[in-house]
């Protein structure tokens, strides 16, 4: 590492002002600060400094996503071999390899498009490259079906970065979670790619792995079956483990729970928001169950679809969620309750979680505003000021 540090110090003058490569200063700075914690300090204002910077926070979130991503790769291969009836003869590496080759292009496209726009934007404005897309770049591929075409994914990534992040001022200033925005863009622009029974299982073999499935093959998600009043084919254990059709990273509750432990242990995610999402979802699910609006057992809401994934990785986004303590409880509760309402009341959109988080992002600043105003009013009253 010392040799790398010396090499970077040697070439750094070329990227400074008046250097022959100064046009690429933002790119060099982004690469350097990704490898090493920057030693620069704020020149104006009052700042609170910590031992961990935003790049390290983003890196920790990526690590927390690894269990869900790796299991998602395995499940893609598992569903393909299961549909073809050759699961018993397939090896672990054949199953995982098929899923790996199916997901890898989506991750590459997401990062190339998103980071490419980030780099170009930073160069154009003469600013440092922002690190927020380190997480969004892996979140977006994990919340789309395996059958999503790469060109559509590229459009969604470009839309989310430009219209839901950069125009607001970049990382830390965006109102909506870029990954949520990408999914919403795909859902409303290309609904046939985000819904239906064909999109949840990879139907083509990849480099000799997997099986070519007939065009007539269908594989409904358990949540979609429930929305149609059909008893799910999968068992409860399959739903918990994640051996069901669904978006790449959203099927395994166990893998998501491992990520939740990492985020909570490191203090990156708010336990108040995370807990409130489940409480809101549970109370609303019990209400619908008791009134006969749905035959689904209330806790099944947590192991189907993207509820757990959204609660752990999306709702807890520190930029787009509430920042006040009381606000986090309200924000999480509203997301959980709204997700179940959408699932039960709108059979045409059985998922609901991502749309609930999108609306939660919209109201988060308002919730924080009223919480702060209420606290100010209480302090003024205690001080005797009218």
Tab-separated table of C-alpha atoms in Angstrom:
chain	number	residue	atom	x	y	z
A	1	UNK	CA	0.000	0.000	0.000
A	2	UNK	CA	2.898	2.336	0.661
A	3	UNK	CA	4.149	1.864	-2.890
A	4	UNK	CA	0.699	2.738	-4.241
A	5	UNK	CA	0.550	5.818	-2.015
A	6	UNK	CA	3.949	6.975	-3.271
A	7	UNK	CA	2.908	6.417	-6.877
A	8	UNK	CA	-0.266	8.457	-6.434
A	9	UNK	CA	1.710	11.268	-4.816
A	10	UNK	CA	4.108	11.204	-7.767
A	11	UNK	CA	1.461	11.557	-10.470
A	12	UNK	CA	-0.870	13.823	-8.511
A	13	UNK	CA	0.740	17.118	-9.723
A	14	UNK	CA	-0.288	16.205	-13.274
A	15	UNK	CA	-3.946	16.434	-12.223
A	16	UNK	CA	-3.653	19.665	-10.254
A	17	UNK	CA	-4.348	23.089	-11.710
A	18	UNK	CA	-1.942	23.887	-14.568
A	19	UNK	CA	-1.049	20.183	-14.823
A	20	UNK	CA	-1.200	18.488	-18.204
A	21	UNK	CA	-4.021	16.214	-17.028
A	22	UNK	CA	-5.940	18.795	-15.001
A	23	UNK	CA	-9.082	18.117	-17.060
A	24	UNK	CA	-9.326	14.756	-15.290
A	25	UNK	CA	-8.779	16.079	-11.774
A	26	UNK	CA	-12.226	14.980	-10.568
A	27	UNK	CA	-11.616	11.412	-11.725
A	28	UNK	CA	-8.232	11.218	-10.016
A	29	UNK	CA	-9.625	12.715	-6.825
A	30	UNK	CA	-12.485	10.236	-6.785
A	31	UNK	CA	-10.115	7.288	-7.249
A	32	UNK	CA	-7.681	8.552	-4.602
A	33	UNK	CA	-10.315	9.206	-1.945
A	34	UNK	CA	-11.876	5.800	-2.637
A	35	UNK	CA	-8.557	4.163	-1.719
A	36	UNK	CA	-7.498	6.478	1.110
A	37	UNK	CA	-9.307	8.634	3.654
A	38	UNK	CA	-8.771	12.266	2.558
A	39	UNK	CA	-6.735	14.465	4.912
A	40	UNK	CA	-8.391	17.708	3.822
A	41	UNK	CA	-10.515	19.580	6.380
A	42	UNK	CA	-13.287	22.117	6.058
A	43	UNK	CA	-11.998	25.652	5.502
A	44	UNK	CA	-15.143	27.502	6.625
A	45	UNK	CA	-18.009	27.004	9.040
A	46	UNK	CA	-18.333	24.645	11.952
A	47	UNK	CA	-18.002	20.946	11.187
A	48	UNK	CA	-18.184	17.733	13.180
A	49	UNK	CA	-15.495	15.326	12.052
A	50	UNK	CA	-15.684	11.567	12.326
A	51	UNK	CA	-13.270	8.743	11.639
A	52	UNK	CA	-15.484	7.457	8.838
A	53	UNK	CA	-16.381	9.414	5.710
A	54	UNK	CA	-19.256	8.938	3.287
A	55	UNK	CA	-17.262	6.656	0.988
A	56	UNK	CA	-16.658	4.260	3.876
A	57	UNK	CA	-20.360	4.367	4.755
A	58	UNK	CA	-21.260	3.536	1.164
A	59	UNK	CA	-18.717	0.723	1.101
A	60	UNK	CA	-20.224	-0.777	4.260
A	61	UNK	CA	-23.693	-0.719	2.716
A	62	UNK	CA	-22.321	-2.528	-0.347
A	63	UNK	CA	-20.845	-5.176	1.969
A	64	UNK	CA	-24.225	-5.558	3.683
A	65	UNK	CA	-25.812	-6.122	0.261
A	66	UNK	CA	-23.430	-8.954	-0.623
A	67	UNK	CA	-25.456	-11.799	1.005
A	68	UNK	CA	-28.624	-10.787	-0.857
A	69	UNK	CA	-26.761	-10.368	-4.126
A	70	UNK	CA	-24.895	-13.686	-3.922
A	71	UNK	CA	-28.023	-15.600	-2.955
A	72	UNK	CA	-29.928	-13.835	-5.728
A	73	UNK	CA	-27.376	-15.113	-8.234
A	74	UNK	CA	-27.780	-18.657	-6.930
A	75	UNK	CA	-31.575	-18.414	-6.934
A	76	UNK	CA	-31.644	-17.322	-10.569
A	77	UNK	CA	-29.800	-20.480	-11.563
A	78	UNK	CA	-31.920	-22.523	-9.156
A	79	UNK	CA	-35.187	-21.311	-10.691
A	80	UNK	CA	-33.937	-21.936	-14.234
A	81	UNK	CA	-32.811	-25.514	-13.574
A	82	UNK	CA	-35.951	-26.157	-11.504
A	83	UNK	CA	-38.204	-24.982	-14.339
A	84	UNK	CA	-36.340	-27.182	-16.812
A	85	UNK	CA	-36.558	-30.234	-14.530
A	86	UNK	CA	-32.773	-30.672	-14.382
A	87	UNK	CA	-32.127	-29.342	-10.882
A	88	UNK	CA	-31.271	-32.792	-9.490
A	89	UNK	CA	-28.381	-33.228	-11.923
A	90	UNK	CA	-26.993	-29.685	-11.704
A	91	UNK	CA	-23.998	-28.909	-9.488
A	92	UNK	CA	-23.744	-25.950	-7.121
A	93	UNK	CA	-21.275	-24.157	-9.397
A	94	UNK	CA	-23.436	-24.704	-12.474
A	95	UNK	CA	-26.417	-23.199	-10.671
A	96	UNK	CA	-24.460	-20.291	-9.211
A	97	UNK	CA	-22.480	-19.753	-12.422
A	98	UNK	CA	-25.659	-19.374	-14.448
A	99	UNK	CA	-26.997	-16.739	-12.055
A	100	UNK	CA	-23.639	-14.977	-11.847
A	101	UNK	CA	-23.445	-14.632	-15.627
A	102	UNK	CA	-27.048	-13.414	-15.736
A	103	UNK	CA	-26.572	-10.701	-13.076
A	104	UNK	CA	-23.022	-9.524	-13.844
A	105	UNK	CA	-23.945	-7.660	-17.077
A	106	UNK	CA	-26.660	-5.763	-15.198
A	107	UNK	CA	-24.211	-4.670	-12.500
A	108	UNK	CA	-21.663	-3.608	-15.135
A	109	UNK	CA	-24.244	-1.607	-17.108
A	110	UNK	CA	-25.534	0.043	-13.936
A	111	UNK	CA	-22.093	1.207	-12.841
A	112	UNK	CA	-20.849	2.177	-16.305
A	113	UNK	CA	-23.903	4.322	-17.041
A	114	UNK	CA	-24.344	5.779	-13.556
A	115	UNK	CA	-20.687	6.449	-12.772
A	116	UNK	CA	-20.115	7.672	-16.323
A	117	UNK	CA	-22.753	10.346	-15.830
A	118	UNK	CA	-21.355	11.153	-12.364
A	119	UNK	CA	-17.829	11.576	-13.785
A	120	UNK	CA	-19.018	13.695	-16.717
A	121	UNK	CA	-21.152	15.869	-14.430
A	122	UNK	CA	-18.269	16.427	-12.010
A	123	UNK	CA	-15.880	17.349	-14.823
A	124	UNK	CA	-18.423	19.708	-16.348
A	125	UNK	CA	-18.985	21.524	-13.055
A	126	UNK	CA	-15.381	21.297	-11.878
A	127	UNK	CA	-16.350	19.538	-8.666
A	128	UNK	CA	-15.333	16.398	-6.821
A	129	UNK	CA	-16.900	13.119	-7.856
A	130	UNK	CA	-19.642	12.191	-5.428
A	131	UNK	CA	-19.774	8.700	-4.008
A	132	UNK	CA	-23.504	8.140	-3.638
A	133	UNK	CA	-23.769	5.921	-6.706
A	134	UNK	CA	-21.544	3.276	-5.125
A	135	UNK	CA	-24.670	1.952	-3.402
A	136	UNK	CA	-27.249	2.831	-6.060
A	137	UNK	CA	-25.156	1.066	-8.681
A	138	UNK	CA	-25.662	-2.285	-6.977
A	139	UNK	CA	-29.154	-1.626	-5.591
A	140	UNK	CA	-30.717	-1.012	-8.989
A	141	UNK	CA	-29.770	-4.415	-10.503
A	142	UNK	CA	-31.012	-6.167	-7.355
A	143	UNK	CA	-34.543	-4.741	-7.493
A	144	UNK	CA	-35.331	-5.565	-11.127
A	145	UNK	CA	-36.388	-8.884	-12.687
A	146	UNK	CA	-33.675	-11.007	-14.238
A	147	UNK	CA	-35.393	-10.616	-17.609
A	148	UNK	CA	-35.004	-6.826	-17.689
A	149	UNK	CA	-33.161	-5.885	-20.939
A	150	UNK	CA	-29.854	-4.111	-20.473
A	151	UNK	CA	-30.850	-1.104	-22.587
A	152	UNK	CA	-33.890	-0.506	-20.380
A	153	UNK	CA	-31.721	-0.784	-17.289
A	154	UNK	CA	-29.320	1.766	-18.786
A	155	UNK	CA	-32.183	4.210	-19.406
A	156	UNK	CA	-33.436	3.753	-15.847
A	157	UNK	CA	-29.968	4.390	-14.396
A	158	UNK	CA	-29.517	7.526	-16.491
A	159	UNK	CA	-32.949	8.826	-15.490
A	160	UNK	CA	-32.358	8.232	-11.779
A	161	UNK	CA	-28.924	9.884	-11.729
A	162	UNK	CA	-29.841	12.930	-13.812
A	163	UNK	CA	-33.409	13.703	-12.762
A	164	UNK	CA	-33.508	12.350	-9.218
A	165	UNK	CA	-30.031	13.238	-8.021
A	166	UNK	CA	-27.835	15.646	-9.979
A	167	UNK	CA	-30.480	18.283	-10.682
A	168	UNK	CA	-31.077	18.504	-6.930
A	169	UNK	CA	-27.384	19.139	-6.251
A	170	UNK	CA	-25.919	15.630	-6.054
A	171	UNK	CA	-25.328	13.258	-3.163
A	172	UNK	CA	-26.943	14.419	0.060
A	173	UNK	CA	-29.314	16.816	-1.701
A	174	UNK	CA	-31.620	14.421	-3.552
A	175	UNK	CA	-35.226	14.057	-2.420
A	176	UNK	CA	-35.877	10.599	-3.860
A	177	UNK	CA	-33.794	7.449	-3.538
A	178	UNK	CA	-32.168	6.976	-6.998
A	179	UNK	CA	-32.678	3.202	-6.923
A	180	UNK	CA	-36.381	3.639	-6.150
A	181	UNK	CA	-36.639	6.202	-8.948
A	182	UNK	CA	-35.043	3.753	-11.388
A	183	UNK	CA	-37.550	1.048	-10.501
A	184	UNK	CA	-40.484	3.444	-10.731
A	185	UNK	CA	-39.241	4.592	-14.143
A	186	UNK	CA	-39.173	0.998	-15.389
A	187	UNK	CA	-42.545	0.136	-13.885
A	188	UNK	CA	-44.421	3.034	-15.437
A	189	UNK	CA	-42.485	3.177	-18.720
A	190	UNK	CA	-42.204	-0.561	-19.410
A	191	UNK	CA	-44.801	-2.318	-17.226
A	192	UNK	CA	-44.641	-5.552	-19.226
A	193	UNK	CA	-40.997	-5.963	-18.168
A	194	UNK	CA	-41.726	-5.427	-14.467
A	195	UNK	CA	-44.891	-7.529	-14.226
A	196	UNK	CA	-46.172	-10.804	-15.580
A	197	UNK	CA	-45.171	-14.408	-15.051
A	198	UNK	CA	-42.421	-14.639	-17.687
A	199	UNK	CA	-40.041	-12.016	-16.314
A	200	UNK	CA	-39.025	-13.745	-13.085
A	201	UNK	CA	-37.012	-16.658	-14.508
A	202	UNK	CA	-34.075	-16.440	-16.933
A	203	UNK	CA	-35.255	-18.437	-19.940
A	204	UNK	CA	-32.085	-18.590	-22.044
A	205	UNK	CA	-28.976	-20.670	-21.425
A	206	UNK	CA	-25.754	-18.707	-20.909
A	207	UNK	CA	-22.484	-20.080	-22.268
A	208	UNK	CA	-23.781	-23.614	-22.025
A	209	UNK	CA	-25.137	-23.172	-18.483
A	210	UNK	CA	-28.811	-23.399	-17.674
A	211	UNK	CA	-31.577	-24.438	-20.032
A	212	UNK	CA	-33.537	-22.879	-22.867
A	213	UNK	CA	-37.103	-22.698	-21.607
A	214	UNK	CA	-40.073	-22.486	-23.993
A	215	UNK	CA	-41.624	-19.067	-24.613
A	216	UNK	CA	-44.859	-20.300	-23.073
A	217	UNK	CA	-43.196	-21.008	-19.730
A	218	UNK	CA	-44.534	-18.935	-16.820
A	219	UNK	CA	-43.362	-18.563	-13.208
A	220	UNK	CA	-45.569	-16.404	-11.028
A	221	UNK	CA	-44.211	-14.982	-7.805
A	222	UNK	CA	-45.969	-16.069	-4.585
A	223	UNK	CA	-47.018	-12.460	-3.979
A	224	UNK	CA	-48.564	-12.314	-7.447
A	225	UNK	CA	-50.429	-15.552	-6.788
A	226	UNK	CA	-51.811	-14.184	-3.517
A	227	UNK	CA	-53.011	-11.052	-5.322
A	228	UNK	CA	-55.009	-13.341	-7.657
A	229	UNK	CA	-56.443	-15.310	-4.699
A	230	UNK	CA	-54.315	-18.332	-5.628
A	231	UNK	CA	-52.559	-20.362	-2.949
A	232	UNK	CA	-48.770	-19.970	-3.477
A	233	UNK	CA	-46.890	-23.001	-4.805
A	234	UNK	CA	-43.885	-22.315	-2.568
A	235	UNK	CA	-43.671	-23.447	1.038
A	236	UNK	CA	-43.076	-21.084	3.956
A	237	UNK	CA	-39.485	-22.290	4.246
A	238	UNK	CA	-38.868	-21.613	0.556
A	239	UNK	CA	-40.181	-18.083	1.051
A	240	UNK	CA	-37.914	-17.507	4.045
A	241	UNK	CA	-34.844	-19.043	2.424
A	242	UNK	CA	-35.586	-17.284	-0.862
A	243	UNK	CA	-36.105	-20.175	-3.283
A	244	UNK	CA	-38.937	-18.402	-5.079
A	245	UNK	CA	-39.237	-16.330	-8.276
A	246	UNK	CA	-38.769	-12.618	-7.729
A	247	UNK	CA	-36.477	-9.643	-8.185
A	248	UNK	CA	-32.813	-10.594	-7.994
A	249	UNK	CA	-31.974	-9.465	-4.465
A	250	UNK	CA	-35.375	-9.463	-2.781
A	251	UNK	CA	-36.220	-13.147	-2.300
A	252	UNK	CA	-34.138	-14.327	0.696
A	253	UNK	CA	-35.279	-13.015	4.082
A	254	UNK	CA	-32.259	-14.659	5.737
A	255	UNK	CA	-29.753	-12.945	3.428
A	256	UNK	CA	-31.516	-9.614	3.948
A	257	UNK	CA	-31.486	-10.154	7.718
A	258	UNK	CA	-27.700	-10.646	7.621
A	259	UNK	CA	-27.400	-7.322	5.830
A	260	UNK	CA	-29.670	-5.707	8.423
A	261	UNK	CA	-27.436	-6.931	11.248
A	262	UNK	CA	-24.386	-5.432	9.521
A	263	UNK	CA	-26.091	-2.068	9.010
A	264	UNK	CA	-27.414	-1.898	12.570
A	265	UNK	CA	-24.171	-3.108	14.156
A	266	UNK	CA	-22.173	-0.443	12.323
A	267	UNK	CA	-24.754	2.225	13.148
A	268	UNK	CA	-25.268	3.131	9.490
A	269	UNK	CA	-29.001	2.362	9.351
A	270	UNK	CA	-31.625	3.707	11.741
A	271	UNK	CA	-33.206	0.951	13.811
A	272	UNK	CA	-36.137	3.269	14.492
A	273	UNK	CA	-36.999	3.528	10.808
A	274	UNK	CA	-36.428	-0.169	10.184
A	275	UNK	CA	-38.532	-1.267	13.152
A	276	UNK	CA	-41.332	1.183	12.369
A	277	UNK	CA	-41.673	-0.139	8.816
A	278	UNK	CA	-42.356	-3.639	10.164
A	279	UNK	CA	-44.676	-2.334	12.890
A	280	UNK	CA	-46.703	-0.286	10.407
A	281	UNK	CA	-46.890	-3.194	7.988
A	282	UNK	CA	-47.853	-5.645	10.733
A	283	UNK	CA	-50.675	-3.499	12.155
A	284	UNK	CA	-52.152	-2.829	8.728
A	285	UNK	CA	-51.833	-6.482	7.702
A	286	UNK	CA	-53.584	-7.608	10.912
A	287	UNK	CA	-56.352	-5.074	10.267
A	288	UNK	CA	-56.939	-6.364	6.738
A	289	UNK	CA	-56.771	-9.975	7.918
A	290	UNK	CA	-59.319	-9.403	10.689
A	291	UNK	CA	-61.723	-7.553	8.398
A	292	UNK	CA	-61.544	-10.267	5.749
A	293	UNK	CA	-59.933	-8.073	3.078
A	294	UNK	CA	-57.225	-10.687	2.535
A	295	UNK	CA	-56.704	-14.343	3.318
A	296	UNK	CA	-52.959	-13.858	3.780
A	297	UNK	CA	-51.598	-14.359	7.308
A	298	UNK	CA	-50.257	-10.980	8.443
A	299	UNK	CA	-46.612	-12.002	8.859
A	300	UNK	CA	-46.515	-13.470	5.354
A	301	UNK	CA	-46.304	-9.869	4.127
A	302	UNK	CA	-42.734	-9.737	5.454
A	303	UNK	CA	-41.458	-12.817	3.601
A	304	UNK	CA	-43.010	-12.068	0.212
A	305	UNK	CA	-41.898	-9.563	-2.385
A	306	UNK	CA	-39.617	-6.686	-1.541
A	307	UNK	CA	-41.000	-5.766	1.889
A	308	UNK	CA	-37.963	-6.910	3.904
A	309	UNK	CA	-35.473	-5.621	1.324
A	310	UNK	CA	-37.164	-2.234	1.175
A	311	UNK	CA	-37.370	-1.920	4.959
A	312	UNK	CA	-33.680	-2.730	5.452
A	313	UNK	CA	-31.900	-1.119	2.496
A	314	UNK	CA	-34.283	1.463	1.016
A	315	UNK	CA	-36.373	3.022	3.760
A	316	UNK	CA	-33.268	3.553	5.925
A	317	UNK	CA	-31.431	5.644	3.321
A	318	UNK	CA	-30.103	8.516	5.499
A	319	UNK	CA	-30.432	11.078	2.699
A	320	UNK	CA	-34.048	10.556	1.671
A	321	UNK	CA	-35.545	9.431	5.004
A	322	UNK	CA	-36.431	11.481	8.087
A	323	UNK	CA	-33.570	12.689	10.256
A	324	UNK	CA	-35.430	13.606	13.431
A	325	UNK	CA	-35.904	10.830	15.998
A	326	UNK	CA	-39.674	11.148	16.170
A	327	UNK	CA	-39.863	11.641	12.430
A	328	UNK	CA	-38.136	8.307	11.807
A	329	UNK	CA	-40.887	6.485	13.701
A	330	UNK	CA	-43.617	8.244	11.718
A	331	UNK	CA	-41.803	7.852	8.395
A	332	UNK	CA	-41.196	4.133	8.836
A	333	UNK	CA	-44.723	3.458	10.069
A	334	UNK	CA	-46.281	5.221	7.079
A	335	UNK	CA	-44.134	3.255	4.614
A	336	UNK	CA	-44.992	-0.108	6.156
A	337	UNK	CA	-48.706	0.672	6.374
A	338	UNK	CA	-48.854	2.124	2.858
A	339	UNK	CA	-47.047	-0.884	1.364
A	340	UNK	CA	-49.646	-3.295	2.757
A	341	UNK	CA	-52.529	-1.025	1.710
A	342	UNK	CA	-51.269	-0.971	-1.881
A	343	UNK	CA	-50.725	-4.729	-1.884
A	344	UNK	CA	-54.201	-5.568	-0.603
A	345	UNK	CA	-56.292	-2.881	-2.285
A	346	UNK	CA	-54.621	-2.805	-5.711
A	347	UNK	CA	-54.440	-6.246	-7.301
A	348	UNK	CA	-52.801	-4.733	-10.392
A	349	UNK	CA	-49.741	-3.783	-8.369
A	350	UNK	CA	-49.168	-6.584	-5.841
A	351	UNK	CA	-45.716	-5.393	-4.711
A	352	UNK	CA	-46.407	-1.972	-3.183
A	353	UNK	CA	-43.195	-1.568	-1.182
A	354	UNK	CA	-41.214	0.496	-3.654
A	355	UNK	CA	-44.154	2.803	-4.350
A	356	UNK	CA	-44.653	3.259	-0.588
A	357	UNK	CA	-41.004	4.249	-0.115
A	358	UNK	CA	-41.246	6.662	-3.048
A	359	UNK	CA	-44.146	8.465	-1.364
A	360	UNK	CA	-42.338	8.247	1.979
A	361	UNK	CA	-39.369	10.064	0.443
A	362	UNK	CA	-41.763	12.740	-0.792
A	363	UNK	CA	-43.186	13.439	2.671
A	364	UNK	CA	-39.995	13.001	4.741
A	365	UNK	CA	-38.975	16.709	4.616
A	366	UNK	CA	-42.503	17.739	5.641
A	367	UNK	CA	-42.515	15.320	8.566
A	368	UNK	CA	-39.141	16.623	9.774
A	369	UNK	CA	-40.321	20.227	9.356
A	370	UNK	CA	-43.331	19.771	11.634
A	371	UNK	CA	-41.299	17.818	14.205
A	372	UNK	CA	-38.695	20.608	14.370
A	373	UNK	CA	-41.360	23.323	14.544
A	374	UNK	CA	-43.107	21.477	17.348
A	375	UNK	CA	-39.852	21.196	19.317
A	376	UNK	CA	-39.119	24.894	18.812
A	377	UNK	CA	-42.606	25.791	20.006
A	378	UNK	CA	-42.217	23.649	23.143
A	379	UNK	CA	-38.857	25.227	23.990
A	380	UNK	CA	-40.277	28.711	23.555
A	381	UNK	CA	-43.149	27.894	25.896
A	382	UNK	CA	-40.761	26.483	28.512
A	383	UNK	CA	-38.706	29.656	28.279
A	384	UNK	CA	-41.784	31.853	28.720
A	385	UNK	CA	-41.479	33.355	25.236
A	386	UNK	CA	-44.680	33.864	23.283
